[in-house]
Amino acid sequence: MANYEDKIVCSLVEDERVVVYVASSTSLVEEARVLHHTSPVATAALGRALTLTGIMGAALKEGQRVTLHINCRGPLGAILVQANSRGEVRGYVSQPLVFVPPREDKKLNVEEAVGKGSQLSVVKDLGLGEPYAGYIEMPRGSIAYDLAYYFALSEQLPSACSAGVYVGETGEVLSAGGFIIHTPAGTPPQIIEKIEDNISLLPPLSSLLWEGKTPEEITGALLSPLPYRIVGEKKLCYHCYCSRERARRTLMLLGREELEELLAEEGRAEVSCPFCNRVYLFGDRELRELIEQGSNRRFDS
Ligand code: ZN
């Protein structure tokens, strides 16, 4: 297992137009696996989504947040991942125990589990009121490839994306990581060609990370011999920011009638967080308070 912390390294190439993010995410993905008891193929799918969304988050400014949502046509159901500018990432899949037969080369068939034609959406809450939202139908069911397609189509930003998760025989995550390279319009073709060549020669990311290669070394392999400089580094970690207050607001959304029903039938309510499985309990007295607050609010408006 790689013995360094998960992180994202950001670099700029030559004319400072091309941006390259390389992430190692082994601990992040392993934490998600343990939390959600995911099957190997679900671990691989969720891990790719966590890594790439983590990178998208790292590109944001303080206080901003990105959500990746995949409504799968395959058996995984749905994948939901959120990340912020601090490298804090959380996510889950709706069918964590899914099994699909491996590919002919014995690798996990993530594409099959996600499914061609799945709906992928990216919502960026930039703190400016209405969030920015983009949406595509996934041409392959491959999270990284289709995310590059999303960037080109929805953000007019030609990009290359890759992500890999190496799952061991007993299901544990041995290595995970990914990269996103943005090559905006106007990038000299020889730079794009060089990077494309390097990508085609690059061994699978999960193998490189398993061998102990760092994001800095992988950046070098992706960009050499182009001149580039590393401009930033961020830690990447699994972090859920749910709270009792958020759980209370979720309950409020149920409305008076349903809350009164809960009170009469159960005498309490439970709200569990799908990102970290934490359970928030609201007893008889709190439930009555909520009903009262809800009806006051309605009266005010
Ligand atoms: Zn939570």
PDB file of C-alpha atoms and ligand atoms in Angstrom:
ATOM      1  CA  MET A   1       0.000   0.000   0.000  1.00  0.00           C
ATOM      2  CA  ALA A   2       1.233   3.454  -0.817  1.00  0.00           C
ATOM      3  CA  ASN A   3       2.569   5.017   2.335  1.00  0.00           C
ATOM      4  CA  TYR A   4       2.031   8.680   1.557  1.00  0.00           C
ATOM      5  CA  GLU A   5      -1.014  10.819   2.199  1.00  0.00           C
ATOM      6  CA  ASP A   6      -3.691  11.316  -0.400  1.00  0.00           C
ATOM      7  CA  LYS A   7      -3.168  14.542  -2.228  1.00  0.00           C
ATOM      8  CA  ILE A   8      -3.732  16.490  -5.406  1.00  0.00           C
ATOM      9  CA  VAL A   9      -0.833  18.144  -7.179  1.00  0.00           C
ATOM     10  CA  CYS A  10      -1.620  20.944  -9.623  1.00  0.00           C
ATOM     11  CA  SER A  11       0.780  22.016 -12.378  1.00  0.00           C
ATOM     12  CA  LEU A  12       0.840  24.513 -15.220  1.00  0.00           C
ATOM     13  CA  VAL A  13       2.482  23.766 -18.548  1.00  0.00           C
ATOM     14  CA  GLU A  14       4.732  26.208 -20.357  1.00  0.00           C
ATOM     15  CA  ASP A  15       2.425  28.966 -21.587  1.00  0.00           C
ATOM     16  CA  GLU A  16       0.320  28.573 -18.410  1.00  0.00           C
ATOM     17  CA  ARG A  17      -2.812  27.615 -20.290  1.00  0.00           C
ATOM     18  CA  VAL A  18      -2.718  23.868 -19.738  1.00  0.00           C
ATOM     19  CA  VAL A  19      -3.632  22.819 -16.182  1.00  0.00           C
ATOM     20  CA  VAL A  20      -2.813  19.365 -14.869  1.00  0.00           C
ATOM     21  CA  TYR A  21      -4.155  17.817 -11.665  1.00  0.00           C
ATOM     22  CA  VAL A  22      -2.836  14.468 -10.453  1.00  0.00           C
ATOM     23  CA  ALA A  23      -4.300  12.833  -7.357  1.00  0.00           C
ATOM     24  CA  SER A  24      -3.509   9.879  -5.175  1.00  0.00           C
ATOM     25  CA  SER A  25      -6.614   8.748  -3.314  1.00  0.00           C
ATOM     26  CA  THR A  26      -5.932   5.294  -1.849  1.00  0.00           C
ATOM     27  CA  SER A  27      -6.917   6.082   1.752  1.00  0.00           C
ATOM     28  CA  LEU A  28      -9.923   8.135   0.667  1.00  0.00           C
ATOM     29  CA  VAL A  29     -11.321   5.291  -1.430  1.00  0.00           C
ATOM     30  CA  GLU A  30     -10.520   2.645   1.198  1.00  0.00           C
ATOM     31  CA  GLU A  31     -12.350   4.725   3.806  1.00  0.00           C
ATOM     32  CA  ALA A  32     -15.389   4.927   1.514  1.00  0.00           C
ATOM     33  CA  ARG A  33     -15.271   1.162   0.959  1.00  0.00           C
ATOM     34  CA  VAL A  34     -15.186   0.383   4.681  1.00  0.00           C
ATOM     35  CA  LEU A  35     -17.956   2.896   5.366  1.00  0.00           C
ATOM     36  CA  HIS A  36     -20.304   1.675   2.648  1.00  0.00           C
ATOM     37  CA  HIS A  37     -19.284  -2.035   2.508  1.00  0.00           C
ATOM     38  CA  THR A  38     -18.980  -1.781  -1.269  1.00  0.00           C
ATOM     39  CA  SER A  39     -18.382  -4.773  -3.525  1.00  0.00           C
ATOM     40  CA  PRO A  40     -15.173  -4.647  -5.606  1.00  0.00           C
ATOM     41  CA  VAL A  41     -16.862  -3.215  -8.700  1.00  0.00           C
ATOM     42  CA  ALA A  42     -18.825  -0.681  -6.630  1.00  0.00           C
ATOM     43  CA  THR A  43     -15.578   0.279  -4.853  1.00  0.00           C
ATOM     44  CA  ALA A  44     -13.917   0.871  -8.228  1.00  0.00           C
ATOM     45  CA  ALA A  45     -16.801   2.973  -9.550  1.00  0.00           C
ATOM     46  CA  LEU A  46     -17.235   5.015  -6.378  1.00  0.00           C
ATOM     47  CA  GLY A  47     -13.462   5.403  -6.069  1.00  0.00           C
ATOM     48  CA  ARG A  48     -13.145   6.844  -9.559  1.00  0.00           C
ATOM     49  CA  ALA A  49     -16.010   9.230  -8.901  1.00  0.00           C
ATOM     50  CA  LEU A  50     -14.553  10.292  -5.519  1.00  0.00           C
ATOM     51  CA  THR A  51     -11.109  10.908  -6.998  1.00  0.00           C
ATOM     52  CA  LEU A  52     -12.240  12.909 -10.025  1.00  0.00           C
ATOM     53  CA  THR A  53     -14.802  14.917  -8.061  1.00  0.00           C
ATOM     54  CA  GLY A  54     -12.113  15.594  -5.456  1.00  0.00           C
ATOM     55  CA  ILE A  55      -9.963  17.061  -8.226  1.00  0.00           C
ATOM     56  CA  MET A  56     -12.857  19.182  -9.530  1.00  0.00           C
ATOM     57  CA  GLY A  57     -13.420  20.424  -5.983  1.00  0.00           C
ATOM     58  CA  ALA A  58      -9.761  21.308  -5.529  1.00  0.00           C
ATOM     59  CA  ALA A  59     -10.026  23.608  -8.546  1.00  0.00           C
ATOM     60  CA  LEU A  60     -12.731  25.662  -6.791  1.00  0.00           C
ATOM     61  CA  LYS A  61     -12.403  28.600  -4.431  1.00  0.00           C
ATOM     62  CA  GLU A  62     -13.024  28.569  -0.663  1.00  0.00           C
ATOM     63  CA  GLY A  63     -16.703  28.093   0.121  1.00  0.00           C
ATOM     64  CA  GLN A  64     -17.533  26.576  -3.274  1.00  0.00           C
ATOM     65  CA  ARG A  65     -18.692  23.011  -3.787  1.00  0.00           C
ATOM     66  CA  VAL A  66     -19.162  20.534  -6.631  1.00  0.00           C
ATOM     67  CA  THR A  67     -21.588  17.616  -6.850  1.00  0.00           C
ATOM     68  CA  LEU A  68     -21.245  14.747  -9.324  1.00  0.00           C
ATOM     69  CA  HIS A  69     -24.376  12.702  -9.803  1.00  0.00           C
ATOM     70  CA  ILE A  70     -24.628   9.659 -12.044  1.00  0.00           C
ATOM     71  CA  ASN A  71     -27.987   8.106 -12.617  1.00  0.00           C
ATOM     72  CA  CYS A  72     -26.796   4.696 -13.791  1.00  0.00           C
ATOM     73  CA  ARG A  73     -28.506   2.564 -16.393  1.00  0.00           C
ATOM     74  CA  GLY A  74     -26.428  -0.323 -15.079  1.00  0.00           C
ATOM     75  CA  PRO A  75     -27.005  -2.129 -11.763  1.00  0.00           C
ATOM     76  CA  LEU A  76     -25.124   0.409  -9.578  1.00  0.00           C
ATOM     77  CA  GLY A  77     -28.251   2.534  -9.298  1.00  0.00           C
ATOM     78  CA  ALA A  78     -26.874   5.976  -8.603  1.00  0.00           C
ATOM     79  CA  ILE A  79     -23.559   7.498  -7.601  1.00  0.00           C
ATOM     80  CA  LEU A  80     -23.504  10.771  -5.699  1.00  0.00           C
ATOM     81  CA  VAL A  81     -20.261  12.510  -4.752  1.00  0.00           C
ATOM     82  CA  GLN A  82     -19.590  15.967  -3.336  1.00  0.00           C
ATOM     83  CA  ALA A  83     -16.311  17.792  -2.861  1.00  0.00           C
ATOM     84  CA  ASN A  84     -15.198  21.216  -1.754  1.00  0.00           C
ATOM     85  CA  SER A  85     -12.171  23.412  -2.304  1.00  0.00           C
ATOM     86  CA  ARG A  86     -10.447  21.997   0.797  1.00  0.00           C
ATOM     87  CA  GLY A  87     -10.050  18.548  -0.705  1.00  0.00           C
ATOM     88  CA  GLU A  88     -12.870  17.168   1.448  1.00  0.00           C
ATOM     89  CA  VAL A  89     -14.866  14.549  -0.428  1.00  0.00           C
ATOM     90  CA  ARG A  90     -17.885  12.393   0.438  1.00  0.00           C
ATOM     91  CA  GLY A  91     -20.037  10.059  -1.622  1.00  0.00           C
ATOM     92  CA  TYR A  92     -22.043   6.882  -1.915  1.00  0.00           C
ATOM     93  CA  VAL A  93     -23.570   4.462  -4.405  1.00  0.00           C
ATOM     94  CA  SER A  94     -27.179   3.385  -4.054  1.00  0.00           C
ATOM     95  CA  GLN A  95     -26.440  -0.317  -4.718  1.00  0.00           C
ATOM     96  CA  PRO A  96     -23.124  -0.941  -2.921  1.00  0.00           C
ATOM     97  CA  LEU A  97     -23.270  -4.751  -3.080  1.00  0.00           C
ATOM     98  CA  VAL A  98     -23.575  -4.991  -6.841  1.00  0.00           C
ATOM     99  CA  PHE A  99     -21.809  -7.780  -8.709  1.00  0.00           C
ATOM    100  CA  VAL A 100     -21.169  -7.882 -12.437  1.00  0.00           C
ATOM    101  CA  PRO A 101     -19.001 -10.511 -14.161  1.00  0.00           C
ATOM    102  CA  PRO A 102     -15.431  -9.335 -14.810  1.00  0.00           C
ATOM    103  CA  ARG A 103     -14.239  -8.342 -18.286  1.00  0.00           C
ATOM    104  CA  GLU A 104     -12.437 -10.785 -20.531  1.00  0.00           C
ATOM    105  CA  ASP A 105      -9.088  -9.462 -19.282  1.00  0.00           C
ATOM    106  CA  LYS A 106     -10.273 -10.304 -15.702  1.00  0.00           C
ATOM    107  CA  LYS A 107     -10.535  -6.635 -14.749  1.00  0.00           C
ATOM    108  CA  LEU A 108     -13.544  -5.236 -12.891  1.00  0.00           C
ATOM    109  CA  ASN A 109     -16.230  -4.260 -15.357  1.00  0.00           C
ATOM    110  CA  VAL A 110     -16.993  -0.767 -14.087  1.00  0.00           C
ATOM    111  CA  GLU A 111     -18.468   0.313 -17.445  1.00  0.00           C
ATOM    112  CA  GLU A 112     -21.035  -2.470 -17.242  1.00  0.00           C
ATOM    113  CA  ALA A 113     -21.934  -1.618 -13.637  1.00  0.00           C
ATOM    114  CA  VAL A 114     -22.431   2.066 -14.507  1.00  0.00           C
ATOM    115  CA  GLY A 115     -23.929   1.495 -17.956  1.00  0.00           C
ATOM    116  CA  LYS A 116     -23.708   3.208 -21.311  1.00  0.00           C
ATOM    117  CA  GLY A 117     -26.284   5.982 -21.657  1.00  0.00           C
ATOM    118  CA  SER A 118     -26.283   6.793 -17.920  1.00  0.00           C
ATOM    119  CA  GLN A 119     -27.018  10.405 -17.021  1.00  0.00           C
ATOM    120  CA  LEU A 120     -24.096  12.331 -15.583  1.00  0.00           C
ATOM    121  CA  SER A 121     -24.567  15.747 -14.067  1.00  0.00           C
ATOM    122  CA  VAL A 122     -22.156  18.179 -12.481  1.00  0.00           C
ATOM    123  CA  VAL A 123     -23.485  20.931 -10.244  1.00  0.00           C
ATOM    124  CA  LYS A 124     -21.079  23.630  -9.101  1.00  0.00           C
ATOM    125  CA  ASP A 125     -22.255  25.769  -6.236  1.00  0.00           C
ATOM    126  CA  LEU A 126     -20.016  28.783  -6.630  1.00  0.00           C
ATOM    127  CA  GLY A 127     -21.739  30.755  -3.884  1.00  0.00           C
ATOM    128  CA  LEU A 128     -23.196  33.169  -6.436  1.00  0.00           C
ATOM    129  CA  GLY A 129     -26.851  32.257  -6.068  1.00  0.00           C
ATOM    130  CA  GLU A 130     -28.045  29.871  -8.754  1.00  0.00           C
ATOM    131  CA  PRO A 131     -25.560  26.946  -9.035  1.00  0.00           C
ATOM    132  CA  TYR A 132     -23.961  26.143 -12.385  1.00  0.00           C
ATOM    133  CA  ALA A 133     -25.241  22.802 -13.706  1.00  0.00           C
ATOM    134  CA  GLY A 134     -24.172  20.710 -16.706  1.00  0.00           C
ATOM    135  CA  TYR A 135     -25.507  17.407 -17.899  1.00  0.00           C
ATOM    136  CA  ILE A 136     -24.577  14.687 -20.423  1.00  0.00           C
ATOM    137  CA  GLU A 137     -25.652  11.240 -21.426  1.00  0.00           C
ATOM    138  CA  MET A 138     -22.598   9.016 -20.883  1.00  0.00           C
ATOM    139  CA  PRO A 139     -21.329   7.606 -24.196  1.00  0.00           C
ATOM    140  CA  ARG A 140     -19.422   4.723 -22.580  1.00  0.00           C
ATOM    141  CA  GLY A 141     -20.326   4.297 -18.933  1.00  0.00           C
ATOM    142  CA  SER A 142     -16.649   4.956 -18.178  1.00  0.00           C
ATOM    143  CA  ILE A 143     -16.553   7.633 -15.480  1.00  0.00           C
ATOM    144  CA  ALA A 144     -13.229   9.205 -16.481  1.00  0.00           C
ATOM    145  CA  TYR A 145     -13.725   9.073 -20.252  1.00  0.00           C
ATOM    146  CA  ASP A 146     -17.249  10.413 -19.990  1.00  0.00           C
ATOM    147  CA  LEU A 147     -16.219  13.176 -17.614  1.00  0.00           C
ATOM    148  CA  ALA A 148     -13.778  14.380 -20.291  1.00  0.00           C
ATOM    149  CA  TYR A 149     -16.715  14.330 -22.699  1.00  0.00           C
ATOM    150  CA  TYR A 150     -18.701  16.401 -20.191  1.00  0.00           C
ATOM    151  CA  PHE A 151     -15.912  19.014 -19.946  1.00  0.00           C
ATOM    152  CA  ALA A 152     -15.716  19.353 -23.714  1.00  0.00           C
ATOM    153  CA  LEU A 153     -19.446  19.508 -24.282  1.00  0.00           C
ATOM    154  CA  SER A 154     -20.709  21.358 -21.247  1.00  0.00           C
ATOM    155  CA  GLU A 155     -17.817  23.607 -20.275  1.00  0.00           C
ATOM    156  CA  GLN A 156     -16.209  23.942 -23.733  1.00  0.00           C
ATOM    157  CA  LEU A 157     -12.999  22.818 -22.085  1.00  0.00           C
ATOM    158  CA  PRO A 158     -11.124  20.042 -23.948  1.00  0.00           C
ATOM    159  CA  SER A 159      -9.762  17.699 -21.288  1.00  0.00           C
ATOM    160  CA  ALA A 160      -8.256  14.308 -20.630  1.00  0.00           C
ATOM    161  CA  CYS A 161      -9.372  12.413 -17.529  1.00  0.00           C
ATOM    162  CA  SER A 162      -8.265   9.139 -16.059  1.00  0.00           C
ATOM    163  CA  ALA A 163      -8.908   7.316 -12.804  1.00  0.00           C
ATOM    164  CA  GLY A 164      -8.008   3.906 -11.488  1.00  0.00           C
ATOM    165  CA  VAL A 165      -8.706   1.838  -8.409  1.00  0.00           C
ATOM    166  CA  TYR A 166      -6.763  -1.332  -7.655  1.00  0.00           C
ATOM    167  CA  VAL A 167      -8.890  -3.642  -5.522  1.00  0.00           C
ATOM    168  CA  GLY A 168      -7.162  -6.539  -3.741  1.00  0.00           C
ATOM    169  CA  GLU A 169      -8.407 -10.115  -3.528  1.00  0.00           C
ATOM    170  CA  THR A 170     -10.213  -9.549  -0.255  1.00  0.00           C
ATOM    171  CA  GLY A 171     -11.826  -6.363  -1.529  1.00  0.00           C
ATOM    172  CA  GLU A 172      -9.517  -3.821   0.088  1.00  0.00           C
ATOM    173  CA  VAL A 173      -8.232  -0.834  -1.886  1.00  0.00           C
ATOM    174  CA  LEU A 174      -4.545  -1.299  -2.681  1.00  0.00           C
ATOM    175  CA  SER A 175      -4.176   1.923  -4.656  1.00  0.00           C
ATOM    176  CA  ALA A 176      -6.291   4.608  -6.233  1.00  0.00           C
ATOM    177  CA  GLY A 177      -5.740   7.836  -8.091  1.00  0.00           C
ATOM    178  CA  GLY A 178      -6.605   9.924 -11.080  1.00  0.00           C
ATOM    179  CA  PHE A 179      -5.773  12.901 -13.214  1.00  0.00           C
ATOM    180  CA  ILE A 180      -7.534  15.681 -15.081  1.00  0.00           C
ATOM    181  CA  ILE A 181      -5.741  17.690 -17.768  1.00  0.00           C
ATOM    182  CA  HIS A 182      -7.416  20.773 -19.223  1.00  0.00           C
ATOM    183  CA  THR A 183      -6.186  21.934 -22.632  1.00  0.00           C
ATOM    184  CA  PRO A 184      -8.228  25.086 -23.358  1.00  0.00           C
ATOM    185  CA  ALA A 185      -8.836  26.377 -26.870  1.00  0.00           C
ATOM    186  CA  GLY A 186      -5.682  27.976 -28.224  1.00  0.00           C
ATOM    187  CA  THR A 187      -3.307  25.405 -26.715  1.00  0.00           C
ATOM    188  CA  PRO A 188      -0.532  24.775 -29.284  1.00  0.00           C
ATOM    189  CA  PRO A 189      -1.176  21.432 -31.044  1.00  0.00           C
ATOM    190  CA  GLN A 190       2.367  20.200 -30.382  1.00  0.00           C
ATOM    191  CA  ILE A 191       1.721  20.446 -26.619  1.00  0.00           C
ATOM    192  CA  ILE A 192      -1.511  18.490 -26.947  1.00  0.00           C
ATOM    193  CA  GLU A 193       0.183  15.854 -29.111  1.00  0.00           C
ATOM    194  CA  LYS A 194       3.027  15.415 -26.633  1.00  0.00           C
ATOM    195  CA  ILE A 195       0.620  14.984 -23.729  1.00  0.00           C
ATOM    196  CA  GLU A 196      -1.515  12.552 -25.742  1.00  0.00           C
ATOM    197  CA  ASP A 197       1.604  10.511 -26.551  1.00  0.00           C
ATOM    198  CA  ASN A 198       2.591  10.433 -22.892  1.00  0.00           C
ATOM    199  CA  ILE A 199      -0.894   9.360 -21.829  1.00  0.00           C
ATOM    200  CA  SER A 200      -0.888   6.525 -24.360  1.00  0.00           C
ATOM    201  CA  LEU A 201       2.451   5.286 -22.994  1.00  0.00           C
ATOM    202  CA  LEU A 202       1.493   5.613 -19.338  1.00  0.00           C
ATOM    203  CA  PRO A 203       0.956   2.330 -17.461  1.00  0.00           C
ATOM    204  CA  PRO A 204      -2.372   2.122 -15.585  1.00  0.00           C
ATOM    205  CA  LEU A 205      -2.505   4.755 -12.833  1.00  0.00           C
ATOM    206  CA  SER A 206      -3.439   2.260 -10.143  1.00  0.00           C
ATOM    207  CA  SER A 207      -0.299   0.209 -10.976  1.00  0.00           C
ATOM    208  CA  LEU A 208       1.918   3.296 -10.835  1.00  0.00           C
ATOM    209  CA  LEU A 209       0.510   4.279  -7.441  1.00  0.00           C
ATOM    210  CA  TRP A 210       0.739   0.694  -6.220  1.00  0.00           C
ATOM    211  CA  GLU A 211       4.450   0.751  -7.102  1.00  0.00           C
ATOM    212  CA  GLY A 212       4.758   3.834  -4.917  1.00  0.00           C
ATOM    213  CA  LYS A 213       4.937   6.508  -7.613  1.00  0.00           C
ATOM    214  CA  THR A 214       3.905   9.917  -6.259  1.00  0.00           C
ATOM    215  CA  PRO A 215       1.537  12.378  -7.955  1.00  0.00           C
ATOM    216  CA  GLU A 216       4.621  14.525  -8.663  1.00  0.00           C
ATOM    217  CA  GLU A 217       6.315  11.643 -10.490  1.00  0.00           C
ATOM    218  CA  ILE A 218       3.149  10.843 -12.433  1.00  0.00           C
ATOM    219  CA  THR A 219       2.870  14.530 -13.406  1.00  0.00           C
ATOM    220  CA  GLY A 220       6.421  14.262 -14.738  1.00  0.00           C
ATOM    221  CA  ALA A 221       5.523  11.168 -16.757  1.00  0.00           C
ATOM    222  CA  LEU A 222       2.483  12.932 -18.218  1.00  0.00           C
ATOM    223  CA  LEU A 223       4.274  16.123 -19.173  1.00  0.00           C
ATOM    224  CA  SER A 224       7.939  15.432 -19.825  1.00  0.00           C
ATOM    225  CA  PRO A 225       9.805  16.861 -21.705  1.00  0.00           C
ATOM    226  CA  LEU A 226       7.498  19.900 -21.732  1.00  0.00           C
ATOM    227  CA  PRO A 227       8.503  22.667 -19.349  1.00  0.00           C
ATOM    228  CA  TYR A 228       6.008  22.868 -16.456  1.00  0.00           C
ATOM    229  CA  ARG A 229       5.866  23.954 -12.864  1.00  0.00           C
ATOM    230  CA  ILE A 230       3.969  22.635  -9.865  1.00  0.00           C
ATOM    231  CA  VAL A 231       1.791  25.464  -8.592  1.00  0.00           C
ATOM    232  CA  GLY A 232      -0.136  23.885  -5.765  1.00  0.00           C
ATOM    233  CA  GLU A 233      -0.820  20.887  -3.596  1.00  0.00           C
ATOM    234  CA  LYS A 234      -3.864  19.948  -1.544  1.00  0.00           C
ATOM    235  CA  LYS A 235      -4.653  17.110   0.827  1.00  0.00           C
ATOM    236  CA  LEU A 236      -7.516  14.879  -0.179  1.00  0.00           C
ATOM    237  CA  CYS A 237      -9.670  13.172   2.439  1.00  0.00           C
ATOM    238  CA  TYR A 238     -13.059  11.622   3.097  1.00  0.00           C
ATOM    239  CA  HIS A 239     -15.019  14.083   5.144  1.00  0.00           C
ATOM    240  CA  CYS A 240     -18.740  14.365   5.797  1.00  0.00           C
ATOM    241  CA  TYR A 241     -20.086  17.663   7.045  1.00  0.00           C
ATOM    242  CA  CYS A 242     -23.559  16.519   8.030  1.00  0.00           C
ATOM    243  CA  SER A 243     -24.871  17.894  11.314  1.00  0.00           C
ATOM    244  CA  ARG A 244     -27.818  17.688  13.640  1.00  0.00           C
ATOM    245  CA  GLU A 245     -29.014  21.023  12.289  1.00  0.00           C
ATOM    246  CA  ARG A 246     -29.009  19.722   8.688  1.00  0.00           C
ATOM    247  CA  ALA A 247     -30.825  16.565   9.810  1.00  0.00           C
ATOM    248  CA  ARG A 248     -33.392  18.779  11.528  1.00  0.00           C
ATOM    249  CA  ARG A 249     -33.923  20.715   8.297  1.00  0.00           C
ATOM    250  CA  THR A 250     -34.387  17.458   6.396  1.00  0.00           C
ATOM    251  CA  LEU A 251     -37.084  16.460   8.873  1.00  0.00           C
ATOM    252  CA  MET A 252     -38.780  19.844   8.500  1.00  0.00           C
ATOM    253  CA  LEU A 253     -39.116  19.152   4.783  1.00  0.00           C
ATOM    254  CA  LEU A 254     -41.421  16.237   5.584  1.00  0.00           C
ATOM    255  CA  GLY A 255     -44.165  18.685   6.494  1.00  0.00           C
ATOM    256  CA  ARG A 256     -46.524  18.843   9.409  1.00  0.00           C
ATOM    257  CA  GLU A 257     -48.754  15.908   8.576  1.00  0.00           C
ATOM    258  CA  GLU A 258     -45.960  13.404   8.191  1.00  0.00           C
ATOM    259  CA  LEU A 259     -44.221  14.654  11.334  1.00  0.00           C
ATOM    260  CA  GLU A 260     -47.442  14.293  13.312  1.00  0.00           C
ATOM    261  CA  GLU A 261     -47.815  10.783  11.975  1.00  0.00           C
ATOM    262  CA  LEU A 262     -44.251   9.936  13.045  1.00  0.00           C
ATOM    263  CA  LEU A 263     -44.923  11.366  16.489  1.00  0.00           C
ATOM    264  CA  ALA A 264     -48.142   9.383  16.897  1.00  0.00           C
ATOM    265  CA  GLU A 265     -46.758   6.097  15.559  1.00  0.00           C
ATOM    266  CA  GLU A 266     -43.108   6.064  16.640  1.00  0.00           C
ATOM    267  CA  GLY A 267     -42.792   8.855  19.148  1.00  0.00           C
ATOM    268  CA  ARG A 268     -39.444   9.678  17.540  1.00  0.00           C
ATOM    269  CA  ALA A 269     -37.731  10.166  14.206  1.00  0.00           C
ATOM    270  CA  GLU A 270     -34.429   8.995  12.768  1.00  0.00           C
ATOM    271  CA  VAL A 271     -32.477  10.700  10.039  1.00  0.00           C
ATOM    272  CA  SER A 272     -29.498   8.787   8.710  1.00  0.00           C
ATOM    273  CA  CYS A 273     -26.815  10.423   6.593  1.00  0.00           C
ATOM    274  CA  PRO A 274     -26.223   8.487   3.355  1.00  0.00           C
ATOM    275  CA  PHE A 275     -22.641   9.807   3.112  1.00  0.00           C
ATOM    276  CA  CYS A 276     -21.341   8.648   6.518  1.00  0.00           C
ATOM    277  CA  ASN A 277     -24.169   6.478   7.945  1.00  0.00           C
ATOM    278  CA  ARG A 278     -24.396   8.645  11.074  1.00  0.00           C
ATOM    279  CA  VAL A 279     -27.878   8.482  12.600  1.00  0.00           C
ATOM    280  CA  TYR A 280     -29.546  11.509  14.172  1.00  0.00           C
ATOM    281  CA  LEU A 281     -32.334  10.717  16.615  1.00  0.00           C
ATOM    282  CA  PHE A 282     -35.124  13.146  17.435  1.00  0.00           C
ATOM    283  CA  GLY A 283     -37.249  12.273  20.439  1.00  0.00           C
ATOM    284  CA  ASP A 284     -40.822  13.021  21.347  1.00  0.00           C
ATOM    285  CA  ARG A 285     -40.166  16.542  22.680  1.00  0.00           C
ATOM    286  CA  GLU A 286     -37.993  17.617  19.733  1.00  0.00           C
ATOM    287  CA  LEU A 287     -40.520  16.281  17.285  1.00  0.00           C
ATOM    288  CA  ARG A 288     -43.255  18.351  18.934  1.00  0.00           C
ATOM    289  CA  GLU A 289     -41.004  21.429  18.736  1.00  0.00           C
ATOM    290  CA  LEU A 290     -40.412  20.812  15.040  1.00  0.00           C
ATOM    291  CA  ILE A 291     -44.133  20.505  14.363  1.00  0.00           C
ATOM    292  CA  GLU A 292     -44.729  23.716  16.238  1.00  0.00           C
ATOM    293  CA  GLN A 293     -41.923  25.551  14.414  1.00  0.00           C
ATOM    294  CA  GLY A 294     -43.190  24.232  11.080  1.00  0.00           C
ATOM    295  CA  SER A 295     -46.715  25.430  11.672  1.00  0.00           C
ATOM    296  CA  ASN A 296     -45.486  28.836  12.936  1.00  0.00           C
ATOM    297  CA  ARG A 297     -43.421  29.249   9.819  1.00  0.00           C
ATOM    298  CA  ARG A 298     -46.378  28.467   7.637  1.00  0.00           C
ATOM    299  CA  PHE A 299     -48.503  30.905   9.633  1.00  0.00           C
ATOM    300  CA  ASP A 300     -45.860  33.642   9.173  1.00  0.00           C
ATOM    301  CA  SER A 301     -45.687  33.176   5.442  1.00  0.00           C
TER     302      SER A 301
HETATM  303 ZN    ZN B   1     -22.742  12.490   7.227  1.00  0.00          ZN
END
